[in-house]
Amino acid sequence: MPHQMKYRRLTDSELAAVEPQLKQFLVAHGVMSDDWRKMNEETPEKAIELVDIFSDTLFDSMLKNVQYMMHVSAKDLRVFKCGETMLSLLGLKVVGDTPVAFTESPWSEDLVRAIQEAGGQHLQSVRTMKPYETKDRELELFKMMESGCVMTAVQIWDLLDTLIPESGESA
């Protein structure tokens, strides 16, 4: 029975970036280098199925460890704290034509400067939490990643946490 994908197959460039892990995975599944080449030539569907299993395994492992994700656009910055059962959100949105571009300054010092220059009347802030929509946390995080979120560190969360009022009203 073919493997049912949970996430998606890694692209060739993604596979190249994780080649050492792929080789370890193949060896763990009893497939040596020569066997792999032969499989790709003679039974490519079997090779693709192994890549699918590896892709799911890699994504699952990576997503289990995600604690923070961020989505940045020119006028919107959202940082998510990815708990076990809840997603927390801290966000800033530029109102009007204020010349703040989060894509140019999503990191600490630049972000603080951009916020100070914009002033409170030009920014809306949000602070909220919600449970995951499904019981599969990793799948939800994967969908967020596929829609443009990237993994980030706690520092950007901590920075926004000090800048956004507890009530979630304008900064």
C-alpha positions as protocol buffer text, in pm:
chain_id: "A"
residue {
  index: 1
  type: MET
  ca { x: 0 y: 0 z: 0 }
}
residue {
  index: 2
  type: PRO
  ca { x: 149 y: 338 z: -100 }
}
residue {
  index: 3
  type: HIS
  ca { x: 248 y: 585 z: 169 }
}
residue {
  index: 4
  type: GLN
  ca { x: -25 y: 842 z: 243 }
}
residue {
  index: 5
  type: MET
  ca { x: 149 y: 1183 z: 262 }
}
residue {
  index: 6
  type: LYS
  ca { x: 79 y: 1392 z: 571 }
}
residue {
  index: 7
  type: TYR
  ca { x: 272 y: 1699 z: 455 }
}
residue {
  index: 8
  type: ARG
  ca { x: 436 y: 1714 z: 111 }
}
residue {
  index: 9
  type: ARG
  ca { x: 730 y: 1571 z: -76 }
}
residue {
  index: 10
  type: LEU
  ca { x: 1050 y: 1768 z: -33 }
}
residue {
  index: 11
  type: THR
  ca { x: 1169 y: 1944 z: -348 }
}
residue {
  index: 12
  type: ASP
  ca { x: 1498 y: 1847 z: -512 }
}
residue {
  index: 13
  type: SER
  ca { x: 1670 y: 2154 z: -364 }
}
residue {
  index: 14
  type: GLU
  ca { x: 1529 y: 2079 z: -18 }
}
residue {
  index: 15
  type: LEU
  ca { x: 1648 y: 1719 z: -47 }
}
residue {
  index: 16
  type: ALA
  ca { x: 1994 y: 1839 z: -150 }
}
residue {
  index: 17
  type: ALA
  ca { x: 2004 y: 2056 z: 165 }
}
residue {
  index: 18
  type: VAL
  ca { x: 1930 y: 1755 z: 388 }
}
residue {
  index: 19
  type: GLU
  ca { x: 2127 y: 1495 z: 194 }
}
residue {
  index: 20
  type: PRO
  ca { x: 2316 y: 1363 z: 500 }
}
residue {
  index: 21
  type: GLN
  ca { x: 1988 y: 1300 z: 683 }
}
residue {
  index: 22
  type: LEU
  ca { x: 1842 y: 1132 z: 372 }
}
residue {
  index: 23
  type: LYS
  ca { x: 2144 y: 901 z: 350 }
}
residue {
  index: 24
  type: GLN
  ca { x: 2104 y: 809 z: 718 }
}
residue {
  index: 25
  type: PHE
  ca { x: 1734 y: 744 z: 664 }
}
residue {
  index: 26
  type: LEU
  ca { x: 1803 y: 520 z: 365 }
}
residue {
  index: 27
  type: VAL
  ca { x: 2069 y: 322 z: 552 }
}
residue {
  index: 28
  type: ALA
  ca { x: 1829 y: 278 z: 845 }
}
residue {
  index: 29
  type: HIS
  ca { x: 1581 y: 134 z: 594 }
}
residue {
  index: 30
  type: GLY
  ca { x: 1844 y: -103 z: 452 }
}
residue {
  index: 31
  type: VAL
  ca { x: 1906 y: 94 z: 133 }
}
residue {
  index: 32
  type: MET
  ca { x: 2274 y: 152 z: 51 }
}
residue {
  index: 33
  type: SER
  ca { x: 2409 y: 392 z: -216 }
}
residue {
  index: 34
  type: ASP
  ca { x: 2422 y: 134 z: -494 }
}
residue {
  index: 35
  type: ASP
  ca { x: 2077 y: 4 z: -401 }
}
residue {
  index: 36
  type: TRP
  ca { x: 1942 y: 361 z: -411 }
}
residue {
  index: 37
  type: ARG
  ca { x: 2081 y: 426 z: -760 }
}
residue {
  index: 38
  type: LYS
  ca { x: 1943 y: 94 z: -883 }
}
residue {
  index: 39
  type: MET
  ca { x: 1603 y: 163 z: -723 }
}
residue {
  index: 40
  type: ASN
  ca { x: 1584 y: 505 z: -891 }
}
residue {
  index: 41
  type: GLU
  ca { x: 1653 y: 346 z: -1230 }
}
residue {
  index: 42
  type: GLU
  ca { x: 1448 y: 27 z: -1204 }
}
residue {
  index: 43
  type: THR
  ca { x: 1163 y: 105 z: -963 }
}
residue {
  index: 44
  type: PRO
  ca { x: 1137 y: 482 z: -934 }
}
residue {
  index: 45
  type: GLU
  ca { x: 796 y: 454 z: -765 }
}
residue {
  index: 46
  type: LYS
  ca { x: 963 y: 276 z: -471 }
}
residue {
  index: 47
  type: ALA
  ca { x: 1227 y: 549 z: -453 }
}
residue {
  index: 48
  type: ILE
  ca { x: 958 y: 818 z: -457 }
}
residue {
  index: 49
  type: GLU
  ca { x: 769 y: 638 z: -180 }
}
residue {
  index: 50
  type: LEU
  ca { x: 1086 y: 636 z: 35 }
}
residue {
  index: 51
  type: VAL
  ca { x: 1132 y: 1008 z: -34 }
}
residue {
  index: 52
  type: ASP
  ca { x: 770 y: 1064 z: 69 }
}
residue {
  index: 53
  type: ILE
  ca { x: 822 y: 874 z: 396 }
}
residue {
  index: 54
  type: PHE
  ca { x: 1146 y: 1064 z: 458 }
}
residue {
  index: 55
  type: SER
  ca { x: 974 y: 1397 z: 384 }
}
residue {
  index: 56
  type: ASP
  ca { x: 695 y: 1327 z: 632 }
}
residue {
  index: 57
  type: THR
  ca { x: 943 y: 1206 z: 893 }
}
residue {
  index: 58
  type: LEU
  ca { x: 1160 y: 1516 z: 853 }
}
residue {
  index: 59
  type: PHE
  ca { x: 870 y: 1762 z: 861 }
}
residue {
  index: 60
  type: ASP
  ca { x: 715 y: 1588 z: 1161 }
}
residue {
  index: 61
  type: SER
  ca { x: 1042 y: 1595 z: 1354 }
}
residue {
  index: 62
  type: MET
  ca { x: 1107 y: 1960 z: 1269 }
}
residue {
  index: 63
  type: LEU
  ca { x: 753 y: 2076 z: 1350 }
}
residue {
  index: 64
  type: LYS
  ca { x: 744 y: 1899 z: 1688 }
}
residue {
  index: 65
  type: ASN
  ca { x: 1026 y: 2132 z: 1797 }
}
residue {
  index: 66
  type: VAL
  ca { x: 876 y: 2460 z: 1667 }
}
residue {
  index: 67
  type: GLN
  ca { x: 808 y: 2707 z: 1945 }
}
residue {
  index: 68
  type: TYR
  ca { x: 777 y: 3037 z: 1755 }
}
residue {
  index: 69
  type: MET
  ca { x: 675 y: 3130 z: 1402 }
}
residue {
  index: 70
  type: MET
  ca { x: 661 y: 3466 z: 1231 }
}
residue {
  index: 71
  type: HIS
  ca { x: 478 y: 3607 z: 929 }
}
residue {
  index: 72
  type: VAL
  ca { x: 608 y: 3933 z: 788 }
}
residue {
  index: 73
  type: SER
  ca { x: 470 y: 4154 z: 512 }
}
residue {
  index: 74
  type: ALA
  ca { x: 544 y: 4517 z: 436 }
}
residue {
  index: 75
  type: LYS
  ca { x: 262 y: 4642 z: 661 }
}
residue {
  index: 76
  type: ASP
  ca { x: 203 y: 4350 z: 897 }
}
residue {
  index: 77
  type: LEU
  ca { x: 414 y: 4159 z: 1150 }
}
residue {
  index: 78
  type: ARG
  ca { x: 270 y: 3859 z: 1331 }
}
residue {
  index: 79
  type: VAL
  ca { x: 461 y: 3637 z: 1574 }
}
residue {
  index: 80
  type: PHE
  ca { x: 309 y: 3314 z: 1700 }
}
residue {
  index: 81
  type: LYS
  ca { x: 397 y: 3124 z: 2016 }
}
residue {
  index: 82
  type: CYS
  ca { x: 321 y: 2761 z: 1937 }
}
residue {
  index: 83
  type: GLY
  ca { x: 219 y: 2588 z: 2257 }
}
residue {
  index: 84
  type: GLU
  ca { x: 103 y: 2231 z: 2295 }
}
residue {
  index: 85
  type: THR
  ca { x: -269 y: 2310 z: 2264 }
}
residue {
  index: 86
  type: MET
  ca { x: -283 y: 2686 z: 2197 }
}
residue {
  index: 87
  type: LEU
  ca { x: -145 y: 2938 z: 1949 }
}
residue {
  index: 88
  type: SER
  ca { x: -69 y: 3282 z: 2092 }
}
residue {
  index: 89
  type: LEU
  ca { x: -36 y: 3580 z: 1860 }
}
residue {
  index: 90
  type: LEU
  ca { x: 137 y: 3914 z: 1897 }
}
residue {
  index: 91
  type: GLY
  ca { x: 98 y: 4139 z: 1595 }
}
residue {
  index: 92
  type: LEU
  ca { x: 148 y: 4486 z: 1461 }
}
residue {
  index: 93
  type: LYS
  ca { x: -21 y: 4636 z: 1155 }
}
residue {
  index: 94
  type: VAL
  ca { x: 63 y: 4965 z: 988 }
}
residue {
  index: 95
  type: VAL
  ca { x: -237 y: 5194 z: 945 }
}
residue {
  index: 96
  type: GLY
  ca { x: -249 y: 5425 z: 644 }
}
residue {
  index: 97
  type: ASP
  ca { x: 54 y: 5531 z: 442 }
}
residue {
  index: 98
  type: THR
  ca { x: 305 y: 5539 z: 726 }
}
residue {
  index: 99
  type: PRO
  ca { x: 647 y: 5455 z: 581 }
}
residue {
  index: 100
  type: VAL
  ca { x: 711 y: 5151 z: 801 }
}
residue {
  index: 101
  type: ALA
  ca { x: 809 y: 4839 z: 613 }
}
residue {
  index: 102
  type: PHE
  ca { x: 836 y: 4539 z: 841 }
}
residue {
  index: 103
  type: THR
  ca { x: 1000 y: 4339 z: 563 }
}
residue {
  index: 104
  type: GLU
  ca { x: 1295 y: 4577 z: 583 }
}
residue {
  index: 105
  type: SER
  ca { x: 1321 y: 4577 z: 962 }
}
residue {
  index: 106
  type: PRO
  ca { x: 1187 y: 4263 z: 1130 }
}
residue {
  index: 107
  type: TRP
  ca { x: 1470 y: 4239 z: 1383 }
}
residue {
  index: 108
  type: SER
  ca { x: 1505 y: 4392 z: 1726 }
}
residue {
  index: 109
  type: GLU
  ca { x: 1682 y: 4729 z: 1696 }
}
residue {
  index: 110
  type: ASP
  ca { x: 1537 y: 4809 z: 1353 }
}
residue {
  index: 111
  type: LEU
  ca { x: 1190 y: 4705 z: 1464 }
}
residue {
  index: 112
  type: VAL
  ca { x: 1196 y: 4922 z: 1777 }
}
residue {
  index: 113
  type: ARG
  ca { x: 1319 y: 5219 z: 1572 }
}
residue {
  index: 114
  type: ALA
  ca { x: 1047 y: 5164 z: 1306 }
}
residue {
  index: 115
  type: ILE
  ca { x: 777 y: 5144 z: 1575 }
}
residue {
  index: 116
  type: GLN
  ca { x: 902 y: 5458 z: 1751 }
}
residue {
  index: 117
  type: GLU
  ca { x: 919 y: 5649 z: 1421 }
}
residue {
  index: 118
  type: ALA
  ca { x: 568 y: 5541 z: 1322 }
}
residue {
  index: 119
  type: GLY
  ca { x: 415 y: 5641 z: 1651 }
}
residue {
  index: 120
  type: GLY
  ca { x: 119 y: 5478 z: 1821 }
}
residue {
  index: 121
  type: GLN
  ca { x: -145 y: 5641 z: 1603 }
}
residue {
  index: 122
  type: HIS
  ca { x: -3 y: 5467 z: 1294 }
}
residue {
  index: 123
  type: LEU
  ca { x: 7 y: 5115 z: 1434 }
}
residue {
  index: 124
  type: GLN
  ca { x: -259 y: 4871 z: 1544 }
}
residue {
  index: 125
  type: SER
  ca { x: -158 y: 4591 z: 1774 }
}
residue {
  index: 126
  type: VAL
  ca { x: -313 y: 4260 z: 1858 }
}
residue {
  index: 127
  type: ARG
  ca { x: -256 y: 4013 z: 2139 }
}
residue {
  index: 128
  type: THR
  ca { x: -468 y: 3700 z: 2135 }
}
residue {
  index: 129
  type: MET
  ca { x: -470 y: 3323 z: 2176 }
}
residue {
  index: 130
  type: LYS
  ca { x: -673 y: 3039 z: 2035 }
}
residue {
  index: 131
  type: PRO
  ca { x: -672 y: 2661 z: 2045 }
}
residue {
  index: 132
  type: TYR
  ca { x: -552 y: 2476 z: 1737 }
}
residue {
  index: 133
  type: GLU
  ca { x: -832 y: 2413 z: 1492 }
}
residue {
  index: 134
  type: THR
  ca { x: -756 y: 2042 z: 1479 }
}
residue {
  index: 135
  type: LYS
  ca { x: -594 y: 1791 z: 1711 }
}
residue {
  index: 136
  type: ASP
  ca { x: -286 y: 1781 z: 1485 }
}
residue {
  index: 137
  type: ARG
  ca { x: -61 y: 2067 z: 1600 }
}
residue {
  index: 138
  type: GLU
  ca { x: 219 y: 1981 z: 1357 }
}
residue {
  index: 139
  type: LEU
  ca { x: -13 y: 1977 z: 1055 }
}
residue {
  index: 140
  type: GLU
  ca { x: -149 y: 2320 z: 1148 }
}
residue {
  index: 141
  type: LEU
  ca { x: 204 y: 2456 z: 1187 }
}
residue {
  index: 142
  type: PHE
  ca { x: 294 y: 2305 z: 850 }
}
residue {
  index: 143
  type: LYS
  ca { x: -1 y: 2483 z: 687 }
}
residue {
  index: 144
  type: MET
  ca { x: 113 y: 2810 z: 847 }
}
residue {
  index: 145
  type: MET
  ca { x: 463 y: 2751 z: 713 }
}
residue {
  index: 146
  type: GLU
  ca { x: 330 y: 2679 z: 364 }
}
residue {
  index: 147
  type: SER
  ca { x: 134 y: 3006 z: 376 }
}
residue {
  index: 148
  type: GLY
  ca { x: 445 y: 3212 z: 447 }
}
residue {
  index: 149
  type: CYS
  ca { x: 531 y: 3172 z: 816 }
}
residue {
  index: 150
  type: VAL
  ca { x: 890 y: 3102 z: 909 }
}
residue {
  index: 151
  type: MET
  ca { x: 1034 y: 2962 z: 1227 }
}
residue {
  index: 152
  type: THR
  ca { x: 1183 y: 3227 z: 1453 }
}
residue {
  index: 153
  type: ALA
  ca { x: 1347 y: 3262 z: 1792 }
}
residue {
  index: 154
  type: VAL
  ca { x: 1201 y: 3375 z: 2122 }
}
residue {
  index: 155
  type: GLN
  ca { x: 1370 y: 3719 z: 2101 }
}
residue {
  index: 156
  type: ILE
  ca { x: 1122 y: 3866 z: 1851 }
}
residue {
  index: 157
  type: TRP
  ca { x: 833 y: 3736 z: 2066 }
}
residue {
  index: 158
  type: ASP
  ca { x: 986 y: 3888 z: 2380 }
}
residue {
  index: 159
  type: LEU
  ca { x: 1037 y: 4221 z: 2202 }
}
residue {
  index: 160
  type: LEU
  ca { x: 675 y: 4242 z: 2086 }
}
residue {
  index: 161
  type: ASP
  ca { x: 559 y: 4124 z: 2427 }
}
residue {
  index: 162
  type: THR
  ca { x: 717 y: 4439 z: 2580 }
}
residue {
  index: 163
  type: LEU
  ca { x: 578 y: 4667 z: 2305 }
}
residue {
  index: 164
  type: ILE
  ca { x: 218 y: 4549 z: 2283 }
}
residue {
  index: 165
  type: PRO
  ca { x: -18 y: 4637 z: 2569 }
}
residue {
  index: 166
  type: GLU
  ca { x: -184 y: 4350 z: 2755 }
}
residue {
  index: 167
  type: SER
  ca { x: -525 y: 4467 z: 2631 }
}
residue {
  index: 168
  type: GLY
  ca { x: -409 y: 4426 z: 2270 }
}
residue {
  index: 169
  type: GLU
  ca { x: -514 y: 4778 z: 2181 }
}
residue {
  index: 170
  type: SER
  ca { x: -305 y: 5012 z: 1966 }
}
residue {
  index: 171
  type: ALA
  ca { x: 63 y: 5028 z: 2054 }
}
